[in-house]
Coordinates of N, CA and C and ligand atoms in Angstrom, one line a residue:
X1 N -17.0 -9.9 -38.2 CA -15.7 -10.0 -38.7 C -15.3 -11.4 -39.2
X2 N -14.7 -11.5 -40.3 CA -14.4 -12.8 -40.9 C -13.2 -13.4 -40.3
X3 N -13.3 -14.7 -39.8 CA -12.1 -15.4 -39.2 C -11.2 -15.8 -40.4
X4 N -10.0 -15.4 -40.3 CA -9.0 -15.7 -41.4 C -8.2 -17.0 -41.1
X5 N -7.9 -17.1 -39.8 CA -7.1 -18.3 -39.4 C -7.3 -18.5 -37.9
X6 N -7.4 -19.8 -37.5 CA -7.6 -20.1 -36.1 C -6.7 -21.3 -35.8
X7 N -5.8 -21.0 -34.8 CA -4.8 -22.1 -34.5 C -4.3 -21.9 -33.0
X8 N -4.0 -23.0 -32.3 CA -3.5 -22.8 -31.0 C -2.0 -22.3 -31.0
X9 N -1.7 -21.5 -30.0 CA -0.3 -21.1 -29.8 C 0.1 -21.5 -28.4
X10 N 1.3 -21.8 -28.2 CA 1.9 -22.2 -26.9 C 2.9 -21.2 -26.4
X11 N 2.6 -20.5 -25.3 CA 3.6 -19.6 -24.7 C 4.0 -18.4 -25.5
X12 N 3.2 -18.1 -26.4 CA 3.6 -16.9 -27.2 C 2.3 -16.0 -27.4
X13 N 2.4 -14.7 -27.0 CA 1.2 -13.9 -27.0 C 0.8 -13.3 -28.4
X14 N 0.9 -14.1 -29.4 CA 0.7 -13.6 -30.7 C -0.8 -13.8 -31.2
X15 N -1.6 -14.3 -30.4 CA -3.0 -14.7 -30.8 C -3.8 -13.4 -30.7
X16 N -3.7 -12.6 -31.7 CA -4.3 -11.3 -31.6 C -5.4 -11.1 -32.7
X17 N -6.3 -10.2 -32.3 CA -7.4 -9.8 -33.3 C -7.3 -8.3 -33.5
X18 N -7.8 -7.8 -34.6 CA -7.7 -6.4 -34.8 C -9.2 -5.9 -35.1
X19 N -9.5 -4.7 -34.5 CA -10.8 -4.1 -34.8 C -10.6 -2.6 -34.5
X20 N -11.5 -1.8 -35.1 CA -11.4 -0.4 -34.9 C -11.5 0.0 -33.4
X21 N -10.7 0.9 -32.9 CA -10.6 1.3 -31.4 C -12.0 1.8 -30.9
X22 N -12.8 2.5 -31.8 CA -14.0 3.1 -31.3 C -15.1 2.0 -30.9
X23 N -14.9 0.8 -31.5 CA -15.8 -0.3 -31.1 C -15.6 -0.7 -29.6
X24 N -14.4 -0.6 -29.1 CA -14.0 -1.0 -27.8 C -14.1 0.1 -26.8
X25 N -13.6 1.2 -27.3 CA -13.4 2.4 -26.4 C -14.7 2.8 -25.6
X26 N -15.8 2.8 -26.3 CA -17.0 3.3 -25.6 C -17.6 2.3 -24.6
X27 N -17.1 1.0 -24.7 CA -17.6 -0.1 -23.9 C -16.6 -0.4 -22.8
X28 N -15.4 0.2 -22.8 CA -14.4 -0.2 -21.9 C -14.6 0.4 -20.5
X29 N -14.5 -0.4 -19.5 CA -14.6 0.0 -18.1 C -13.2 0.3 -17.5
X30 N -13.0 1.6 -17.2 CA -11.7 2.0 -16.7 C -11.6 1.9 -15.2
X31 N -12.6 2.2 -14.5 CA -12.6 2.2 -13.0 C -13.9 1.6 -12.5
X32 N -13.8 0.7 -11.6 CA -15.0 0.2 -10.9 C -15.2 1.2 -9.7
X33 N -16.4 1.8 -9.6 CA -16.6 2.8 -8.6 C -16.7 2.0 -7.2
X34 N -15.8 2.5 -6.3 CA -15.7 1.7 -5.1 C -17.1 1.7 -4.3
X35 N -17.8 2.8 -4.3 CA -19.1 2.8 -3.6 C -20.1 1.9 -4.2
X36 N -19.9 1.5 -5.5 CA -20.8 0.6 -6.1 C -20.3 -0.9 -6.0
X37 N -19.2 -1.1 -5.3 CA -18.7 -2.5 -5.2 C -19.6 -3.2 -4.1
X38 N -20.3 -4.2 -4.6 CA -21.2 -5.0 -3.7 C -20.6 -6.4 -3.4
X39 N -19.4 -6.5 -3.7 CA -18.8 -7.9 -3.4 C -18.9 -8.2 -1.9
X40 N -19.4 -9.3 -1.5 CA -19.6 -9.6 -0.1 C -18.3 -9.5 0.8
X41 N -17.2 -9.7 0.2 CA -15.9 -9.6 1.0 C -15.1 -8.3 0.8
X42 N -15.8 -7.3 0.2 CA -15.1 -6.0 -0.1 C -14.8 -5.3 1.2
X43 N -13.7 -4.6 1.3 CA -13.4 -3.6 2.4 C -13.1 -2.4 1.7
X44 N -13.8 -1.3 2.1 CA -13.7 -0.1 1.3 C -12.8 1.0 2.0
X45 N -12.2 0.6 3.1 CA -11.3 1.5 3.8 C -10.2 0.7 4.5
X46 N -9.0 1.2 4.5 CA -7.9 0.4 5.1 C -8.2 0.1 6.6
X47 N -8.9 1.0 7.3 CA -9.1 0.7 8.7 C -10.0 -0.5 8.9
X48 N -10.7 -0.9 7.9 CA -11.6 -2.1 8.0 C -10.9 -3.4 7.6
X49 N -9.6 -3.3 7.1 CA -8.9 -4.5 6.8 C -8.7 -5.4 8.0
X50 N -8.8 -6.7 7.8 CA -8.8 -7.6 9.0 C -8.6 -9.0 8.6
X51 N -8.4 -9.9 9.6 CA -8.2 -11.3 9.4 C -9.2 -12.0 10.3
X52 N -10.0 -12.9 9.8 CA -10.9 -13.6 10.7 C -10.8 -15.1 10.5
X53 N -10.9 -15.8 11.6 CA -10.9 -17.3 11.5 C -12.3 -17.8 11.7
X54 N -12.7 -18.8 10.8 CA -14.0 -19.6 11.0 C -13.6 -21.0 10.9
X55 N -13.4 -21.7 12.0 CA -12.8 -23.1 12.2 C -11.5 -23.1 11.4
X56 N -11.4 -23.9 10.3 CA -10.1 -24.0 9.7 C -10.1 -23.0 8.4
X57 N -11.0 -22.2 8.3 CA -11.0 -21.2 7.2 C -10.6 -19.9 7.8
X58 N -9.6 -19.3 7.0 CA -9.2 -17.9 7.5 C -9.5 -17.0 6.3
X59 N -10.2 -15.9 6.7 CA -10.6 -14.9 5.6 C -9.8 -13.7 5.9
X60 N -9.0 -13.3 4.9 CA -8.2 -12.1 5.0 C -8.9 -11.0 4.2
X61 N -9.4 -10.0 4.8 CA -10.1 -8.9 4.2 C -9.0 -7.8 4.0
X62 N -8.4 -7.8 2.8 CA -7.2 -7.1 2.5 C -7.5 -5.9 1.5
X63 N -6.8 -4.8 1.8 CA -6.9 -3.7 0.8 C -5.5 -3.5 0.1
X64 N -5.6 -2.9 -1.0 CA -4.3 -2.5 -1.7 C -4.5 -1.2 -2.4
X65 N -3.4 -0.4 -2.2 CA -3.3 0.9 -2.8 C -1.9 1.3 -2.9
X66 N -1.5 2.1 -3.9 CA 0.0 2.4 -4.0 C 0.5 2.9 -2.6
X67 N 1.5 2.3 -2.0 CA 2.2 1.2 -2.5 C 2.3 0.1 -1.4
X68 N 1.2 -0.3 -0.9 CA 1.2 -1.3 0.1 C -0.1 -2.2 0.2
X69 N 0.0 -3.3 0.9 CA -1.2 -4.0 1.2 C -1.5 -3.9 2.7
X70 N -2.8 -4.0 3.0 CA -3.2 -3.9 4.5 C -4.1 -5.1 4.7
X71 N -3.8 -6.0 5.7 CA -2.6 -6.0 6.4 C -1.4 -6.6 5.6
X72 N -0.2 -6.3 6.0 CA 1.0 -6.8 5.3 C 1.9 -7.8 6.2
X73 N 1.3 -8.1 7.3 CA 2.0 -9.0 8.2 C 0.9 -9.8 8.9
X74 N 0.9 -11.2 8.7 CA -0.2 -12.0 9.2 C 0.5 -13.2 9.9
X75 N 0.0 -13.5 11.2 CA 0.5 -14.6 11.9 C -0.7 -15.4 12.4
X76 N -0.4 -16.6 12.7 CA -1.5 -17.5 13.3 C -2.2 -18.4 12.3
X77 N -1.7 -18.5 11.1 CA -2.3 -19.4 10.2 C -1.5 -20.7 10.4
X78 N -2.3 -21.8 10.3 CA -1.7 -23.1 10.5 C -1.8 -24.1 9.3
X79 N -0.9 -25.0 9.2 CA -1.0 -26.0 8.2 C -2.4 -26.7 8.4
X80 N -3.2 -26.9 7.3 CA -4.5 -27.5 7.5 C -5.6 -26.4 7.3
X81 N -5.1 -25.1 7.4 CA -6.1 -24.0 7.2 C -6.3 -23.8 5.7
X82 N -7.5 -23.3 5.3 CA -7.8 -22.9 4.0 C -7.9 -21.3 4.1
X83 N -7.0 -20.6 3.3 CA -7.0 -19.2 3.5 C -7.5 -18.5 2.3
X84 N -8.4 -17.6 2.5 CA -9.0 -16.8 1.4 C -8.6 -15.4 1.5
X85 N -7.8 -14.9 0.5 CA -7.4 -13.5 0.5 C -8.4 -12.8 -0.3
X86 N -9.2 -11.9 0.3 CA -10.2 -11.1 -0.4 C -9.6 -9.7 -0.6
X87 N -9.1 -9.4 -1.8 CA -8.3 -8.2 -2.0 C -9.1 -7.2 -2.7
X88 N -9.3 -6.0 -2.1 CA -10.0 -4.9 -2.7 C -8.9 -3.9 -3.1
X89 N -9.0 -3.5 -4.4 CA -8.1 -2.4 -4.9 C -8.8 -1.1 -4.6
X90 N -8.2 -0.2 -3.7 CA -8.9 1.0 -3.3 C -8.7 2.2 -4.3
X91 N -7.8 1.9 -5.3 CA -7.5 2.9 -6.2 C -8.8 3.4 -7.0
X92 N -8.8 4.7 -7.2 CA -9.9 5.2 -8.0 C -9.3 6.1 -9.2
X93 N -8.2 5.6 -9.7 CA -7.5 6.3 -10.7 C -7.4 5.3 -11.9
X94 N -7.3 5.9 -13.1 CA -7.3 5.1 -14.3 C -5.9 4.4 -14.4
X95 N -6.0 3.1 -14.8 CA -4.9 2.3 -15.2 C -4.0 2.0 -14.0
X96 N -4.6 1.8 -12.8 CA -3.8 1.3 -11.6 C -4.4 0.0 -11.1
X97 N -4.3 -1.1 -11.9 CA -4.6 -2.4 -11.4 C -3.5 -2.8 -10.5
X98 N -3.7 -3.6 -9.5 CA -2.7 -4.3 -8.6 C -2.9 -5.8 -8.8
X99 N -1.8 -6.4 -8.7 CA -1.8 -7.9 -8.7 C -1.6 -8.4 -7.3
X100 N -1.9 -9.7 -7.2 CA -1.7 -10.4 -5.9 C -1.3 -11.8 -6.1
X101 N -0.2 -12.2 -5.4 CA 0.2 -13.6 -5.5 C 0.8 -13.9 -4.2
X102 N 0.8 -15.2 -3.8 CA 1.4 -15.7 -2.5 C 2.2 -16.9 -2.9
X103 N 3.4 -17.0 -2.3 CA 4.3 -18.1 -2.6 C 3.7 -19.4 -2.2
X104 N 3.7 -20.3 -3.2 CA 3.2 -21.6 -2.9 C 1.7 -21.9 -3.3
X105 N 1.2 -20.9 -3.8 CA -0.3 -21.0 -4.3 C -0.3 -22.0 -5.4
X106 N -1.3 -22.9 -5.4 CA -1.4 -23.9 -6.4 C -2.2 -23.4 -7.6
X107 N -2.8 -22.2 -7.5 CA -3.5 -21.6 -8.6 C -2.7 -20.4 -9.2
X108 N -3.3 -19.5 -9.8 CA -2.6 -18.4 -10.4 C -2.5 -17.2 -9.5
X109 N -2.6 -16.0 -10.0 CA -2.5 -14.8 -9.3 C -3.8 -14.0 -9.6
X110 N -3.9 -12.9 -8.8 CA -5.1 -12.0 -9.1 C -4.6 -10.8 -9.9
X111 N -5.4 -10.3 -10.7 CA -5.2 -8.9 -11.2 C -6.5 -8.2 -10.9
X112 N -6.4 -7.2 -10.0 CA -7.5 -6.5 -9.5 C -7.6 -5.1 -10.0
X113 N -8.7 -4.8 -10.7 CA -8.8 -3.4 -11.3 C -9.2 -2.4 -10.2
X114 N -9.0 -1.1 -10.5 CA -9.4 -0.1 -9.4 C -10.9 -0.3 -9.0
X115 N -11.1 -0.4 -7.7 CA -12.4 -0.4 -7.1 C -13.0 -1.9 -7.0
X116 N -12.2 -2.8 -7.5 CA -12.7 -4.2 -7.6 C -12.2 -5.0 -6.4
X117 N -12.9 -6.1 -6.2 CA -12.5 -7.1 -5.2 C -12.4 -8.5 -5.8
X118 N -11.3 -9.2 -5.5 CA -11.2 -10.5 -6.0 C -10.6 -11.4 -4.9
X119 N -10.8 -12.7 -5.0 CA -10.5 -13.7 -4.0 C -9.5 -14.7 -4.5
X120 N -8.4 -15.0 -3.8 CA -7.5 -16.0 -4.1 C -7.5 -17.0 -2.9
X121 N -7.7 -18.3 -3.3 CA -7.7 -19.3 -2.2 C -6.3 -19.9 -2.1
X122 N -5.8 -20.1 -0.9 CA -4.5 -20.6 -0.7 C -4.5 -21.7 0.4
X123 N -3.9 -22.8 0.2 CA -3.8 -23.9 1.2 C -2.3 -24.2 1.5
X124 N -1.8 -23.5 2.5 CA -0.3 -23.7 2.8 C 0.0 -25.1 3.2
X125 N 1.1 -25.6 2.6 CA 1.4 -27.0 2.7 C 2.3 -27.3 4.0
X126 N 3.1 -26.4 4.3 CA 4.1 -26.6 5.4 C 4.4 -25.3 6.1
X127 N 4.9 -25.4 7.4 CA 5.2 -24.2 8.1 C 6.2 -23.4 7.4
X128 N 6.2 -22.1 7.6 CA 7.2 -21.2 7.1 C 6.8 -19.8 7.0
X129 N 7.6 -19.0 6.5 CA 7.3 -17.6 6.2 C 7.1 -17.4 4.7
X130 N 5.9 -17.0 4.3 CA 5.5 -16.9 2.9 C 5.3 -15.4 2.5
X131 N 6.0 -15.0 1.5 CA 5.8 -13.7 1.0 C 4.6 -13.6 0.1
X132 N 3.9 -12.5 0.1 CA 2.9 -12.2 -0.9 C 3.2 -10.8 -1.5
X133 N 2.9 -10.6 -2.7 CA 3.4 -9.4 -3.4 C 2.4 -9.0 -4.6
X134 N 2.6 -7.8 -5.0 CA 1.9 -7.3 -6.2 C 2.6 -7.8 -7.4
X135 N 1.8 -8.3 -8.3 CA 2.4 -8.9 -9.6 C 2.2 -8.0 -10.8
X136 N 1.7 -6.8 -10.6 CA 1.4 -6.0 -11.7 C 2.2 -4.6 -11.5
X137 N 3.0 -4.2 -12.4 CA 3.8 -3.0 -12.2 C 2.8 -1.9 -12.1
X138 N 2.8 -1.2 -10.9 CA 1.8 -0.2 -10.7 C 2.3 1.2 -10.4
X139 N 3.5 1.3 -10.0 CA 4.2 2.6 -9.8 C 5.6 2.4 -9.5
X140 N 6.3 3.5 -9.2 CA 7.7 3.4 -9.0 C 8.0 2.6 -7.7
X141 N 7.1 2.6 -6.8 CA 7.3 1.8 -5.6 C 6.7 0.4 -5.6
X142 N 6.4 -0.1 -6.9 CA 5.8 -1.3 -7.0 C 6.5 -2.5 -6.2
X143 N 7.8 -2.4 -6.3 CA 8.6 -3.4 -5.6 C 8.4 -3.5 -4.1
X144 N 7.9 -2.4 -3.5 CA 7.6 -2.3 -2.1 C 6.3 -3.0 -1.7
X145 N 5.5 -3.3 -2.7 CA 4.2 -3.9 -2.4 C 4.3 -5.4 -2.1
X146 N 4.6 -5.7 -0.8 CA 4.7 -7.0 -0.4 C 4.3 -7.2 1.0
X147 N 4.2 -8.4 1.5 CA 4.0 -8.6 2.9 C 4.3 -10.1 3.2
X148 N 4.1 -10.5 4.4 CA 4.4 -11.8 4.8 C 3.3 -12.5 5.6
X149 N 3.2 -13.8 5.5 CA 2.4 -14.7 6.3 C 3.2 -15.7 7.0
X150 N 3.1 -15.8 8.3 CA 3.7 -16.9 9.0 C 2.7 -18.1 9.1
X151 N 3.2 -19.2 8.7 CA 2.4 -20.5 8.8 C 3.0 -21.4 9.8
X152 N 2.2 -21.7 10.8 CA 2.7 -22.6 11.9 C 2.3 -24.0 11.7
X153 N 2.9 -25.0 12.4 CA 2.4 -26.4 12.2 C 1.0 -26.4 12.9
X154 N 0.2 -27.5 12.6 CA -1.1 -27.6 13.1 C -1.1 -27.8 14.6
X155 N 0.0 -28.3 15.2 CA 0.1 -28.6 16.6 C 0.3 -27.3 17.4
X156 N 0.7 -26.2 16.7 CA 1.0 -24.9 17.5 C -0.4 -24.2 17.8
X157 N -0.3 -23.3 18.8 CA -1.5 -22.5 19.1 C -1.1 -21.0 19.0
X158 N -0.5 -20.6 17.9 CA -0.2 -19.2 17.7 C -1.5 -18.5 17.4
X159 N -1.7 -17.4 18.2 CA -3.0 -16.7 18.0 C -3.0 -16.0 16.6
X160 N -4.1 -15.7 16.1 CA -4.3 -15.0 14.8 C -4.0 -13.5 15.1
X161 N -3.1 -12.9 14.3 CA -2.8 -11.5 14.5 C -2.4 -10.9 13.1
X162 N -2.5 -9.6 13.0 CA -2.1 -9.0 11.8 C -1.8 -7.5 12.0
X163 N -1.0 -7.0 11.2 CA -0.6 -5.6 11.3 C -0.3 -5.0 9.9
X164 N -0.1 -3.7 9.8 CA 0.3 -3.1 8.6 C 1.5 -2.1 8.8
X165 N 2.5 -2.3 8.0 CA 3.6 -1.4 8.1 C 4.5 -1.4 9.3
X166 N 4.5 -2.6 10.0 CA 5.4 -2.7 11.2 C 6.5 -3.6 11.0
Ligands
CU1 CU1 0.7 -2.8 -7.1

């Protein structure tokens, strides 16, 4: 394809290219098969969702499916911890990506395709209650897709705990 014009754009999604749909259609991946997901931090069932501490690293093995995250309530994270949210999208339906963001993250957000696992690193800076939420409109109950993390000061000894839907 011949390049007609190349220039940077700031804040406007007009940087588009056109090509025949049949070139893309046959190569597009619509669903990642969950049973083929080999991600080392994948969880393939909600019952396996959990939170584990390794020194000051906290690994959240999270699942998402319309219209909730599991777990959606986490306590026992402290200032000084490095938190890894490993989020697996359990959907096996076309066009149901879920997003993931946590308040105060210094990086971006995740967009997780059906059957896929992605990781977001988060270093909470101060004690508080931090919401996390789905950032991709996924269904009528999209606004329900949220949860909370309690971050305590490093001097506290709040045990790690997590739950879903309580
Ligand atoms: Cu969602």
